[in-house]
mmCIF file of C-alpha atoms and ligand atoms in Angstrom:
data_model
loop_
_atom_site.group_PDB
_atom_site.id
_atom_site.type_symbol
_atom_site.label_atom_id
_atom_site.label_comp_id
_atom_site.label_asym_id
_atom_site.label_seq_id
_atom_site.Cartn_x
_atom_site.Cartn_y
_atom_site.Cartn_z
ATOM 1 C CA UNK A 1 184.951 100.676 98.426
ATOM 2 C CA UNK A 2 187.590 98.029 99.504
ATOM 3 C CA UNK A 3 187.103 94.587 97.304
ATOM 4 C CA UNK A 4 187.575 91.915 100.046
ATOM 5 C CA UNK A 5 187.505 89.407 96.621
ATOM 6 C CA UNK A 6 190.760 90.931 95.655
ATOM 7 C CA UNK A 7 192.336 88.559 97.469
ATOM 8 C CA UNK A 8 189.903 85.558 97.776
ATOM 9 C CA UNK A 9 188.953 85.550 93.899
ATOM 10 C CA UNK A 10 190.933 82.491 93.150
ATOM 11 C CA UNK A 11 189.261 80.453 96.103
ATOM 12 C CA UNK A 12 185.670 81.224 95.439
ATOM 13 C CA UNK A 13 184.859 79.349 92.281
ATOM 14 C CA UNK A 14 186.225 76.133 93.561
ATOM 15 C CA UNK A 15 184.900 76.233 96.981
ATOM 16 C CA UNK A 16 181.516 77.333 96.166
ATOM 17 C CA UNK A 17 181.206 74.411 93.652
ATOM 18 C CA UNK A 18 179.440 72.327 96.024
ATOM 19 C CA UNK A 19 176.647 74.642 96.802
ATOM 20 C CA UNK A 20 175.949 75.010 93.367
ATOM 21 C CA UNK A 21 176.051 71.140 92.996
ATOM 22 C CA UNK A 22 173.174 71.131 95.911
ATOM 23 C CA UNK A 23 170.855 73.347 94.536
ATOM 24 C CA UNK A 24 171.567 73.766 90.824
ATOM 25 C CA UNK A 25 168.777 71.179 89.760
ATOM 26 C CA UNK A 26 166.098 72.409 91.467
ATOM 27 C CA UNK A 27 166.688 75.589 90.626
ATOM 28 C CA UNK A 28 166.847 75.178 87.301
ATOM 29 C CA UNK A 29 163.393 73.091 87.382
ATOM 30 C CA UNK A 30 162.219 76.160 88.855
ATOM 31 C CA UNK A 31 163.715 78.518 86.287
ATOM 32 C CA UNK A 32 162.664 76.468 83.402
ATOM 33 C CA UNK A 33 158.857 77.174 84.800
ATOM 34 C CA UNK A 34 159.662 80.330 83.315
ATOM 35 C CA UNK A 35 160.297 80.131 79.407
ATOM 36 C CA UNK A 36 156.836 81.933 78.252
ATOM 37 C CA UNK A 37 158.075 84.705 79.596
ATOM 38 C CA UNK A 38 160.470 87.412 78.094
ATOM 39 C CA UNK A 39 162.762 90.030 79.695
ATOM 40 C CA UNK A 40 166.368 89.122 81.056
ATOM 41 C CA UNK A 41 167.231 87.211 84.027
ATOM 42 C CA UNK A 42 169.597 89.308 86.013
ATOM 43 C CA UNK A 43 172.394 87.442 88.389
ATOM 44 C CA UNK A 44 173.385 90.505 90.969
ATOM 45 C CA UNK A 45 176.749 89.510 92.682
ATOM 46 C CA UNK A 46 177.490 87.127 89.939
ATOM 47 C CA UNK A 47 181.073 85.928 91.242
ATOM 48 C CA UNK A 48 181.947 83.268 88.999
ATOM 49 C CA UNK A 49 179.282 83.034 87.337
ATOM 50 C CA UNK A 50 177.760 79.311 88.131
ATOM 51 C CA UNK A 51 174.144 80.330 88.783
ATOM 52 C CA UNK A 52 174.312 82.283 85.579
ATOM 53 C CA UNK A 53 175.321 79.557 83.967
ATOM 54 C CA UNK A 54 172.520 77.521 85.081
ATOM 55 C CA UNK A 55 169.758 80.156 84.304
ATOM 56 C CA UNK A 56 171.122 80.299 81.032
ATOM 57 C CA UNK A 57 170.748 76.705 80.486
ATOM 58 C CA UNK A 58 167.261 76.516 82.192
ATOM 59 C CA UNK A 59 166.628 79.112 80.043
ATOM 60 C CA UNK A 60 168.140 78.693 76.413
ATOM 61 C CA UNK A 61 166.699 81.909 75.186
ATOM 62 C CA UNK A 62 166.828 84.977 77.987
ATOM 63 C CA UNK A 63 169.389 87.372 77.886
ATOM 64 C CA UNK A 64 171.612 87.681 81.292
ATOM 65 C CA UNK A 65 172.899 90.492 83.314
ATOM 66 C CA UNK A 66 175.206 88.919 85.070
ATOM 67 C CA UNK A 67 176.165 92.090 87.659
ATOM 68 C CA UNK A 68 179.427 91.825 89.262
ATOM 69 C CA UNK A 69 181.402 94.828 91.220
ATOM 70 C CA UNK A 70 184.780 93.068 91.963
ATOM 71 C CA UNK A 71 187.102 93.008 89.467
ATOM 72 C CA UNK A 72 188.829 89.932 90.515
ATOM 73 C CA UNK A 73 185.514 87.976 90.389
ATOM 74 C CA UNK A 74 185.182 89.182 87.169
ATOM 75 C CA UNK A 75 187.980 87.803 85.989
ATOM 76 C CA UNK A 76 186.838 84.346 86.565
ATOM 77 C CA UNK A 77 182.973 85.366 85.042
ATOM 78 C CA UNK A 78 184.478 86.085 81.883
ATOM 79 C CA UNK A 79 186.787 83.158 81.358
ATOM 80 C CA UNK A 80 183.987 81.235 82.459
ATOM 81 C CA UNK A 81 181.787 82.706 79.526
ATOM 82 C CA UNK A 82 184.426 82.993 76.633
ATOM 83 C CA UNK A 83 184.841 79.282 77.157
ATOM 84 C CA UNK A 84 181.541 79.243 76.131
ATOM 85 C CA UNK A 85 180.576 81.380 73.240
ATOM 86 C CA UNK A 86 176.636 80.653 72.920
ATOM 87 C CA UNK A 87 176.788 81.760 77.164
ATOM 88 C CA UNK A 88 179.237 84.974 75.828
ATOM 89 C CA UNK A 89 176.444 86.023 73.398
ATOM 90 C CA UNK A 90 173.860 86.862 75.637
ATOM 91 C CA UNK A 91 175.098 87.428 78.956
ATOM 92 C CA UNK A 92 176.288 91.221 79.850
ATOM 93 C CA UNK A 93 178.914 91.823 82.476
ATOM 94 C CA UNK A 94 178.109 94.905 84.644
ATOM 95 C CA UNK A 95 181.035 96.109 86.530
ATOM 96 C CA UNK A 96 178.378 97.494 89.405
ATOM 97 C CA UNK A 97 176.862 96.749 92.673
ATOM 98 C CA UNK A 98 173.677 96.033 93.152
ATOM 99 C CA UNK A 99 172.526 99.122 94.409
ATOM 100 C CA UNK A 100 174.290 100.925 91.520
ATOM 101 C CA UNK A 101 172.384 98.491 89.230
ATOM 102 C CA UNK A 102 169.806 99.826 86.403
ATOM 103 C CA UNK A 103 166.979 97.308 86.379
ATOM 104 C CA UNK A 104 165.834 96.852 83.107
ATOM 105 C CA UNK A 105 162.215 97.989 82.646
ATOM 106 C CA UNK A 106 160.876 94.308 83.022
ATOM 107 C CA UNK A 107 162.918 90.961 84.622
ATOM 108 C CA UNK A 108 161.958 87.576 84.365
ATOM 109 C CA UNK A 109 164.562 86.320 87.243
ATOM 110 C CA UNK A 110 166.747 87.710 89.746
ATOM 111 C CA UNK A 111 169.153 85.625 91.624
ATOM 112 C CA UNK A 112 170.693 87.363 94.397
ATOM 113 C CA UNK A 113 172.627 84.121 95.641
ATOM 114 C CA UNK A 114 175.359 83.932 98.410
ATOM 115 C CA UNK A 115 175.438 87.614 98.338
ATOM 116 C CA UNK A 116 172.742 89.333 100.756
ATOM 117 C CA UNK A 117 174.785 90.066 103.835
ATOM 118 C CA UNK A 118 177.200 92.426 101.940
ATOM 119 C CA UNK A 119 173.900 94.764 101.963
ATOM 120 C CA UNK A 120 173.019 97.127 104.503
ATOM 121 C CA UNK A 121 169.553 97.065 105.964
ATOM 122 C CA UNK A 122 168.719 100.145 104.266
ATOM 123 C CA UNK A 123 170.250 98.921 100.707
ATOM 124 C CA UNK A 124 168.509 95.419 101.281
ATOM 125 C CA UNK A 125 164.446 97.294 101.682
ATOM 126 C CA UNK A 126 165.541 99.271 99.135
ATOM 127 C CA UNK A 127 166.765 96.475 96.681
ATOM 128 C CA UNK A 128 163.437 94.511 97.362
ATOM 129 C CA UNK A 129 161.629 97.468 96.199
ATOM 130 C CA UNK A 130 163.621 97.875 92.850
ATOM 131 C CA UNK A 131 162.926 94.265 92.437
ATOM 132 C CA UNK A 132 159.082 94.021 92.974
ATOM 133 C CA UNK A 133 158.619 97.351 90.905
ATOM 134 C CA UNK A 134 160.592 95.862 87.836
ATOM 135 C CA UNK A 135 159.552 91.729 88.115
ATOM 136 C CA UNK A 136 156.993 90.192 85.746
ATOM 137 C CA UNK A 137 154.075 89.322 87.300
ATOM 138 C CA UNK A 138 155.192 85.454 86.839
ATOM 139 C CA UNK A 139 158.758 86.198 87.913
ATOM 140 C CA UNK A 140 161.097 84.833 90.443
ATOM 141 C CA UNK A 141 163.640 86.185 92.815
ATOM 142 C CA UNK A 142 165.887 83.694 94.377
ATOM 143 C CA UNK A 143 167.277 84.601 97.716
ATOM 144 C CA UNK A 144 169.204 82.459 99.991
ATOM 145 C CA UNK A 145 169.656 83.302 103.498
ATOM 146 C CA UNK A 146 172.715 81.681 104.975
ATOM 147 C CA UNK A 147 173.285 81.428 108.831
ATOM 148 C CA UNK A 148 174.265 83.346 111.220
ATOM 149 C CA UNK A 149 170.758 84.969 110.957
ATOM 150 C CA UNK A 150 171.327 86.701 114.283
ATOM 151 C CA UNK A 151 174.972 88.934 115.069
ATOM 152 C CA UNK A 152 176.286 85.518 117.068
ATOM 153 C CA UNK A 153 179.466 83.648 116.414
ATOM 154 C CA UNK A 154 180.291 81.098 114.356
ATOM 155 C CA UNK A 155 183.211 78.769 115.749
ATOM 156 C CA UNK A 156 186.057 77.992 113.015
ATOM 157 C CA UNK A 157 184.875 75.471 110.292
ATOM 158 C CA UNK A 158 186.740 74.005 107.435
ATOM 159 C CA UNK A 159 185.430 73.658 103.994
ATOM 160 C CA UNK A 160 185.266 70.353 102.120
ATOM 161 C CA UNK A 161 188.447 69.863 100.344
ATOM 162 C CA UNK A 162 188.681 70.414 96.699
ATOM 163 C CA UNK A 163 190.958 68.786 94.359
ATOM 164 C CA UNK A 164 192.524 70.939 91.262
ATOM 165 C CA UNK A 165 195.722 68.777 89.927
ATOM 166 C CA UNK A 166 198.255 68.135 92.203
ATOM 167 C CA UNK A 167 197.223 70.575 95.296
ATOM 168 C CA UNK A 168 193.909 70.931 97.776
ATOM 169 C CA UNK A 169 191.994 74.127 98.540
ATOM 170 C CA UNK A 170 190.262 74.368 101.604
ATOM 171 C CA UNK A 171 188.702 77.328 102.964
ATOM 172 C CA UNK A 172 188.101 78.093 106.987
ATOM 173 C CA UNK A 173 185.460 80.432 108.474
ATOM 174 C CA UNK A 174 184.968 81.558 111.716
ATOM 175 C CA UNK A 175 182.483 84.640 112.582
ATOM 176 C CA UNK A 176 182.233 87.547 115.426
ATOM 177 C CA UNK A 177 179.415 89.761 116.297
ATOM 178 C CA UNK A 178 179.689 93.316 115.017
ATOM 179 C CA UNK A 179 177.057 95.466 116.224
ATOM 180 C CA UNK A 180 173.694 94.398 116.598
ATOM 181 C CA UNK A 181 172.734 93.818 112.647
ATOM 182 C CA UNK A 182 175.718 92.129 111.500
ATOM 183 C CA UNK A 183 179.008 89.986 112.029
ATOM 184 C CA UNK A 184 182.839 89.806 110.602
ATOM 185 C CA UNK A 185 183.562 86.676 108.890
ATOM 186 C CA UNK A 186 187.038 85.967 109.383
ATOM 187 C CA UNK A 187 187.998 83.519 106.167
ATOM 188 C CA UNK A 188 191.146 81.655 105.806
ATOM 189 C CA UNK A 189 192.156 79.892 102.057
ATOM 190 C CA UNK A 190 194.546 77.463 102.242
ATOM 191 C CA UNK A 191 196.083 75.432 99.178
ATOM 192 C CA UNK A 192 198.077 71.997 100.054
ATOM 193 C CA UNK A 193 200.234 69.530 98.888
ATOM 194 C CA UNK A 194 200.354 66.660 100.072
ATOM 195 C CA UNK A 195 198.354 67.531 103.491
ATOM 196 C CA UNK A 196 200.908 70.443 103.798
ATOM 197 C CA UNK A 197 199.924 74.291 103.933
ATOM 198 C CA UNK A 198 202.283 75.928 100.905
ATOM 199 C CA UNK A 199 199.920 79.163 100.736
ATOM 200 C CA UNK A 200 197.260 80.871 102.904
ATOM 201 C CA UNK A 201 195.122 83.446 101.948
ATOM 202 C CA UNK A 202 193.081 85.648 105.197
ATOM 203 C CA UNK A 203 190.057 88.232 104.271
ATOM 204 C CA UNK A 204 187.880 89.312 106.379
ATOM 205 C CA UNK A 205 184.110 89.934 105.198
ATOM 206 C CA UNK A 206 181.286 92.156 106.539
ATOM 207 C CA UNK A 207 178.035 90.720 106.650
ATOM 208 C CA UNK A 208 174.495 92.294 107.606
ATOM 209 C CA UNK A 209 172.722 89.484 109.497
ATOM 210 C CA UNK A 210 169.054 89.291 108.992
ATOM 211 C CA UNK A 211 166.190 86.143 110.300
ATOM 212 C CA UNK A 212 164.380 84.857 107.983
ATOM 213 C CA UNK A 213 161.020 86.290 109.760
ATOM 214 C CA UNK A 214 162.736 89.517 109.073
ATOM 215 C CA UNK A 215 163.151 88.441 105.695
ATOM 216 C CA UNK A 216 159.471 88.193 105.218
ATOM 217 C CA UNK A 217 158.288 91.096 106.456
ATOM 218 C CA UNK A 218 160.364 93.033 104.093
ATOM 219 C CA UNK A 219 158.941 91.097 100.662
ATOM 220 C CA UNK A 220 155.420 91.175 102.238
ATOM 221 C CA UNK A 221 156.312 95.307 102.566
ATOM 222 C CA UNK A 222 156.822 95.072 99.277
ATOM 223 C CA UNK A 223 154.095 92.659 97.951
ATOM 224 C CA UNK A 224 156.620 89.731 97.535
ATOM 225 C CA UNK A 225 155.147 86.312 98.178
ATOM 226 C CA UNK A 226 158.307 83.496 99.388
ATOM 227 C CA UNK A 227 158.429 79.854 99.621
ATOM 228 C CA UNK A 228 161.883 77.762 99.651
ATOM 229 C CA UNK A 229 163.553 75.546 97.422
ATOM 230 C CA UNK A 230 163.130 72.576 98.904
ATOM 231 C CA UNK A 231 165.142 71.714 102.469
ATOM 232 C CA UNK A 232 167.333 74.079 101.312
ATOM 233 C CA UNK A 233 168.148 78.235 102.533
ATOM 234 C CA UNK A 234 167.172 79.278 99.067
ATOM 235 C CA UNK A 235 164.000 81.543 99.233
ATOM 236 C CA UNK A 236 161.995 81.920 95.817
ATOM 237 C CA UNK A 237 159.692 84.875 95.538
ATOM 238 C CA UNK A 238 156.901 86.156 93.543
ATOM 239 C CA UNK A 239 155.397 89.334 93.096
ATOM 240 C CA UNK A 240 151.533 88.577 95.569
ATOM 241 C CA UNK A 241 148.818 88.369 92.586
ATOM 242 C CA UNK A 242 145.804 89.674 95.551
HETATM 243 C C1 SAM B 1 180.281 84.672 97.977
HETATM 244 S S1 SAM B 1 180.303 85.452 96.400
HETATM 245 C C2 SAM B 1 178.943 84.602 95.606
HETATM 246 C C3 SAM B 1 179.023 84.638 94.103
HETATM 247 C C4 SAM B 1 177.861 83.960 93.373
HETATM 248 N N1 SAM B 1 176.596 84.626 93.608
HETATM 249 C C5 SAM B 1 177.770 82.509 93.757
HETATM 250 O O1 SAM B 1 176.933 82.160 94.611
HETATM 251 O O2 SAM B 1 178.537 81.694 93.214
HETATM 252 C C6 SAM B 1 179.591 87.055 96.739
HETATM 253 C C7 SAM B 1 179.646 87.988 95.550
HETATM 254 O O3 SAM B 1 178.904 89.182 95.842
HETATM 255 C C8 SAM B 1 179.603 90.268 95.273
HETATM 256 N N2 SAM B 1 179.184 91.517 95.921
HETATM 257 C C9 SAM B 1 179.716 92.139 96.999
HETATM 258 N N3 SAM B 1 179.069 93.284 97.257
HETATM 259 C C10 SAM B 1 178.102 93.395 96.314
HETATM 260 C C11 SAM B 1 177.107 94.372 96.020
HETATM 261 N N4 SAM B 1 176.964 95.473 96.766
HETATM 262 N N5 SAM B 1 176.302 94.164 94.956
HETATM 263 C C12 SAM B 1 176.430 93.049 94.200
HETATM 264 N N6 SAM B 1 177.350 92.096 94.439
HETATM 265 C C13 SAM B 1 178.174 92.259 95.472
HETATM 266 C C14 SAM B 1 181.065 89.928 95.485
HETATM 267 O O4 SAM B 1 181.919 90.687 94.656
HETATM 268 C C15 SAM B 1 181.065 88.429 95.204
HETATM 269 O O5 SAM B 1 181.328 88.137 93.863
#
């Protein structure tokens, strides 16, 4: 399987910040709901690791699985947790995909966050059933569902710009329909100095396209309640107690 986060790796922890900035503190008022319970909390498609990170401190005493199948991403998850030894001692790096993923007999989270699309149809049912066979009855599964949710395209964006020293990263995105289920992202990472362009990065991503309707009908195949985080895309779901 080609990693398109060979490339894009250095881009995605910066750029992604701000999404974790937007939803982190819900989130963790949501996780926090869930401290009586025991089992891990596992992060599939970790990246960096910033939602792990805020699990862990919603939840001082779970164990992590953060799962993470490019090496380049990584990378970045385990300088993030070595710079943080209490984080390094009970979060586990799995080098796997999600689909290649053991679930643990019984899980007390699972974020599967900015990551969705790079599932097929088929591997997406099939992860929902994993999940709902393996969550504690109090449980959560947080999903977000970022647009397109239909195979149309997306005209070329920009990225807020983020500052790291003396240069600016900014990311551009631009999508095409592929098929009928799912779309190419076409990404661009630029770095700048001084308003100038001194490096560009460009990776293409697939990504299976799914509505949100769809969305349900899958957890409610599966007996998987969902409600969202607020305004946000983020979906939360529980296993259906009737
Ligand atoms: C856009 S990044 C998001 C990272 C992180 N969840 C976040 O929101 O900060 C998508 C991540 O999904 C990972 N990924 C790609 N295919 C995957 C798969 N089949 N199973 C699990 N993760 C996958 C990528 O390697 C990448 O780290």
């Amino acid at each position: 399987m080609t990693d398109s986060y060979a490339k894009s790796a250095p881009f995605i922890d910066p750029l992604i910040a701000g999404f974790w900035q937007q939803v982190g503190h819900s989130l963790a008022a949501e996780l926090r709901r869930l401290s009586a319970l025991s089992g891990p909390v596992i992060d599939l498609g970790a990246g960096a690791g910033r939602g792990t990170r805020i699990a862990a401190a919603a939840l001082p005493e779970a164990r992590l699985l953060a799962v993470e199948p490019s090496a380049a991403m990584r990378t970045a998850l385990l300088a993030r947790l070595m710079d943080d030894p209490p984080l390094a001692a009970r979060t586990t790096v799995v080098a796997e995909g999600a689909m290649e993923f053991p679930f643990p007999e019984r899980v007390r989270a699972v974020l599967a966050v900015n990551m969705i699309g790079h599932l097929t149809p088929d591997e997406r049912r099939s992860l929902w059933a994993r999940i709902a066979a393996r969550l504690d009855p109090g449980g959560i599964v947080v999903v977000n569902n970022p647009p397109p949710t239909v195979p149309a395209a997306v005209p070329r964006v920009a990225s807020p710009v983020v500052r790291v020293g003396a240069y600016d990263y900014r990311g551009w995105s631009e999508a095409e329909p592929a098929g009928d289920q799912s779309v190419v992202w076409h990404m661009a990472y630029e770095t700048l100095h001084q308003g100038r362009v001194v490096a560009r990065v460009d990776v293409d991503y697939d990504w299976w396209v799914v509505t949100d309707e769809e969305l349900r009908a899958e957890w409610a195949a599966c007996a998987l309640s969902s409600r969202t985080l607020g305004d946000s895309d983020v979906h939360l779901l529980g296993r259906r107690t009737s």
